[in-house]
Amino acid sequence: MSQVVIDGAAPPAAPVQAKVETPLRRFVSEFCESKIALFGLVVITTIALIAIFAPWIAPQNPYDLAQLDIMDGRMEPGTVGGAGFTYWLGTDDQGRDMMSGIMYGLRISLTVGAGSALVACIIGASLGLLAAYVGGRTDTVIMRLVDLQLSFPSILVALMILAFLGKGVTNVVIALVIVEWAYYARTVRGTALVERRREYIEAAQCLALPTHRILFRHLLPNCLPPLIVIATMQVARAIALEATLSFLGLGVPITEPSLGLLIANGYEYMLSGKYWISFYPGIALLITIVSINLVGDQLRDVLNPRLKK
Amino acid sequence: MATPTLEVRNLRTHFFTRAGVVKAVDDVSFSIERGKVLGLVGESGSGKTVTGFSVLGLVDPPGRIVGGSILFQGRDLAKMSEAEMRDLRGNRIAMIFQDPMMTLNPVLRVDTQMIETVLAHKKVSREEARQRARDTLGMVGIPSPDERLKSYPHQFSGGMRQRVAIAIALLHEPDLIVADEPTTALDVTIQGQILAEVQKLASTTGTALIWITHDLSVVAGLADDIAVMYAGRIVEQGAVSEVLDAPLHPYTYGLIGSVPSRNKRGEPLRQIPGMTPSLLNIQPGCAFRTRCPRPTQACLVEPEIRELAPGRDVRCFHPMSEPAERAA
Amino acid sequence: MTVYLVRRLIQALFVVLAMSLIVFVGVYAIGDPVEILISPDADQIERERAVKALGLDLPLWEQYLVFLGNAVQGNLGRSFVFNEPALKLILQRMPATLELAFGATFLALLVGLPLGLYAGLRPNAQASKTIMAGSILGFSLPTFWVGLMLIMVFAVQLGWLPSTGRGETCSVLGFVGITSCSSGMQWSFLTWDGLAHMTMPTVNLALFKISLVIRLTRAGVRETMLMDYVKFARAKGLSPARVTFVHVFKNIMIPVVTVVGLELGSTIAFSVVTESVFAWPGMGKLIIDSINVLDRPVIVAYLMIIVLMFITINLVVDLTYSMLDPRVRLENKGT
């Protein structure tokens, strides 16, 4: 460096700040800067609560055929049905209360979305860390797989897997995990490659810590910011993909409809003007995905150091 | 005395950030005459680059010039419209940036980047513009300029790229060049060559030069005058020989002391303790107070810049040595 | 350059081989087409005859070799359902899908580039914020649901646009080399009626891409604007238009072209959804129907064709990329 750079030894008179800004506090305050992201967070929390408590708050159990009355089929929103309560969002062709159907459908959508994202995250992040840390042949093999995976669009891979395995919730989750793991692996590897060269990893190696400890205790926490962003976005993607697959008739079984299947059920009635069967589940799906994306978007802005000045 | 090429008076450029107002340039005044070289010296973050950008009208939001005047050949740049400014930029006033790896657009050929500069200010044919570009490349010492024109920036070395950038700055034989640490990123030998050429140029064409740097040794060999910046303010200025031989401000004194040199070998280098203050929360009073070897109660008040001897300004209550004393 | 191309082609060959194996094993090993294709009333003899006719009695590896040998000759098996060559079925439907995919890509660039540019240049303007919020919406809207809503509004309630099918098509002679397709290709975008039919599916398919292009462009602009070379270009006294449309634009075109090019493949794949919604008789609709009835030759043929398409697209994008970015030197990569 140059000759006049002043050594930062012992700043005796560093400006005293009134409040110490911890990284977490700054993160929270920066996140809250976007009102719309905050709003998204509130909405998605509410949706998650509705989904969790659906069996207690839904007017009807839409999966219990005994509770459904075929006479109440295709009722307009706001009509009072045979069971004595109002179908605020109408009913589908089997007399299922759409509001209850949506609440239960959210359960499935969120479970499948979050579940597959979690599994994919664990698998992907581990492989990404391993690839970055070990390098060499391991890295090549893993990244080749990632490249291959990512060069094909998610829907195609999912279609292929479902064509092999057949329909069903488990198979949808498997398909989603296979589709998603590569994103996590690539992200984590990218960050870990940078972090790996830092001194603290060298220090940990000098201490002869076991590899798994270095990987998960030292390397992983420092790769978390981009991982969190990717995970948020991937949950939204997984939910959308599940809905799409179910819509195409390759997803969840007809007896336990997710949002996508509810929408598909309304398809044929759309042309006769009975819009609500497809419309409301779609709105629920849309709100879910949008609010997750809003949160993820803000997370990325806050956690991306490149955009900070 | 003729009108100076550039006269900056009480320039203030502030950045209005989320965290508060950053007074990057605060009450800066200097002037520079035809064919002279002014060395603008300071640490990173002292506001010297922002001063340069202010002169070219290239301060981006959230920053803006909030006060003072920038008289270029008698016209105030700070009051000019963007269109008027654009006529001057690259034409009468040119700038050379610090990192030659970053200043040339990687996806455009060198000829494109040079010709567009010619055509931006002169109504000439493309062929004439190319001719001009080729001549200028030759002038800054680039061999086989015809071939080089067709290359992309990544095919040049760092030193060569900086020569191209300098050539671009010279295309219209400007009256003023602002050079922002143009040799910092280069090897010492290349640095020497470029310095020699720039010096020759300033004296032959009458171009005035503001040479922004943190490297005192470069200024010592190149500049006529020197202005030392600290925390957005000029703390001392004067002729190079006088300032370097007899610094008045303790900061300048410290800067000179921390330059390693031949005849001081073996002695420990003097350091300036502490770090440059954050411009966000400058305490009232002298900004250098906290690092100064001899602060007093008086330093709790901001010192005004004052002229101790003709052409010798200093912003300090307790100058290291009165020039009058030394003369005696 | 040549070395690079040959290397890429050899790589591509291996990918195709690997994919063919995966696809074949996956599709042929799981699920039993005999159960689906032969009526349950058929007696043992009829069943055996059908199994023999379809070659399902051979060991799996032999079936694969036969499949591979046939595939090289352009024979990807006969559809169980249509009793026609699978390849022919797919090629017949390919123009429908292609015109949809290209239309959507074109629309995405047409709308996305200007909006993204604006949002990138004025990140704090209210309009930019609206654009970005809209792009989040475009990302989040489930394609199939938007399709349904489009039908509901424009076909059912307003009655402006036809809801399903391709409408009138115009025949233009197809590629000469493909014998199974000598009858010529049917294109919708050449007739007004066809265009009317195309409008909704194209918009539907483009929605996601528009958001993508907006975000890419904006991010590119914002990042590029911070670069020294942009400031230097301004210091040269260039007009804002020249700085934006030459210095900035040429740089952001690199990621945009790359991503949009690569996305063309995914657009083709995602047309599965749009085609299902709008009953658009393309490859996507065919594959969904085939998966539902386990028409294995068609599934396999579709996947093989898609893989070939992807490899071609990737190669073309790579070559374009090297043309746009002078820093990429293909010769060096090849040796």
mmCIF file of C-alpha atoms in Angstrom, chain B residues 72-73 75 87-94 121 172-177:
data_model
loop_
_atom_site.group_PDB
_atom_site.id
_atom_site.type_symbol
_atom_site.label_atom_id
_atom_site.label_comp_id
_atom_site.label_asym_id
_atom_site.label_seq_id
_atom_site.Cartn_x
_atom_site.Cartn_y
_atom_site.Cartn_z
ATOM 1 C CA PHE B 72 -13.685 27.950 -14.629
ATOM 2 C CA GLN B 73 -12.161 30.651 -16.793
ATOM 3 C CA ARG B 75 -17.688 31.090 -15.467
ATOM 4 C CA ASP B 87 -20.313 20.758 -23.428
ATOM 5 C CA LEU B 88 -17.349 21.380 -21.168
ATOM 6 C CA ARG B 89 -16.901 17.857 -19.895
ATOM 7 C CA GLY B 90 -14.409 15.825 -21.874
ATOM 8 C CA ASN B 91 -13.884 18.939 -23.963
ATOM 9 C CA ARG B 92 -12.443 21.778 -21.864
ATOM 10 C CA ILE B 93 -12.329 19.830 -18.600
ATOM 11 C CA ALA B 94 -11.324 16.193 -18.625
ATOM 12 C CA HIS B 121 -17.774 17.853 -29.011
ATOM 13 C CA HIS B 172 -9.770 17.878 -27.143
ATOM 14 C CA GLU B 173 -6.651 19.391 -25.574
ATOM 15 C CA PRO B 174 -8.544 20.455 -22.465
ATOM 16 C CA ASP B 175 -7.694 23.476 -20.348
ATOM 17 C CA LEU B 176 -8.068 21.503 -17.150
ATOM 18 C CA ILE B 177 -7.560 17.865 -16.280
#
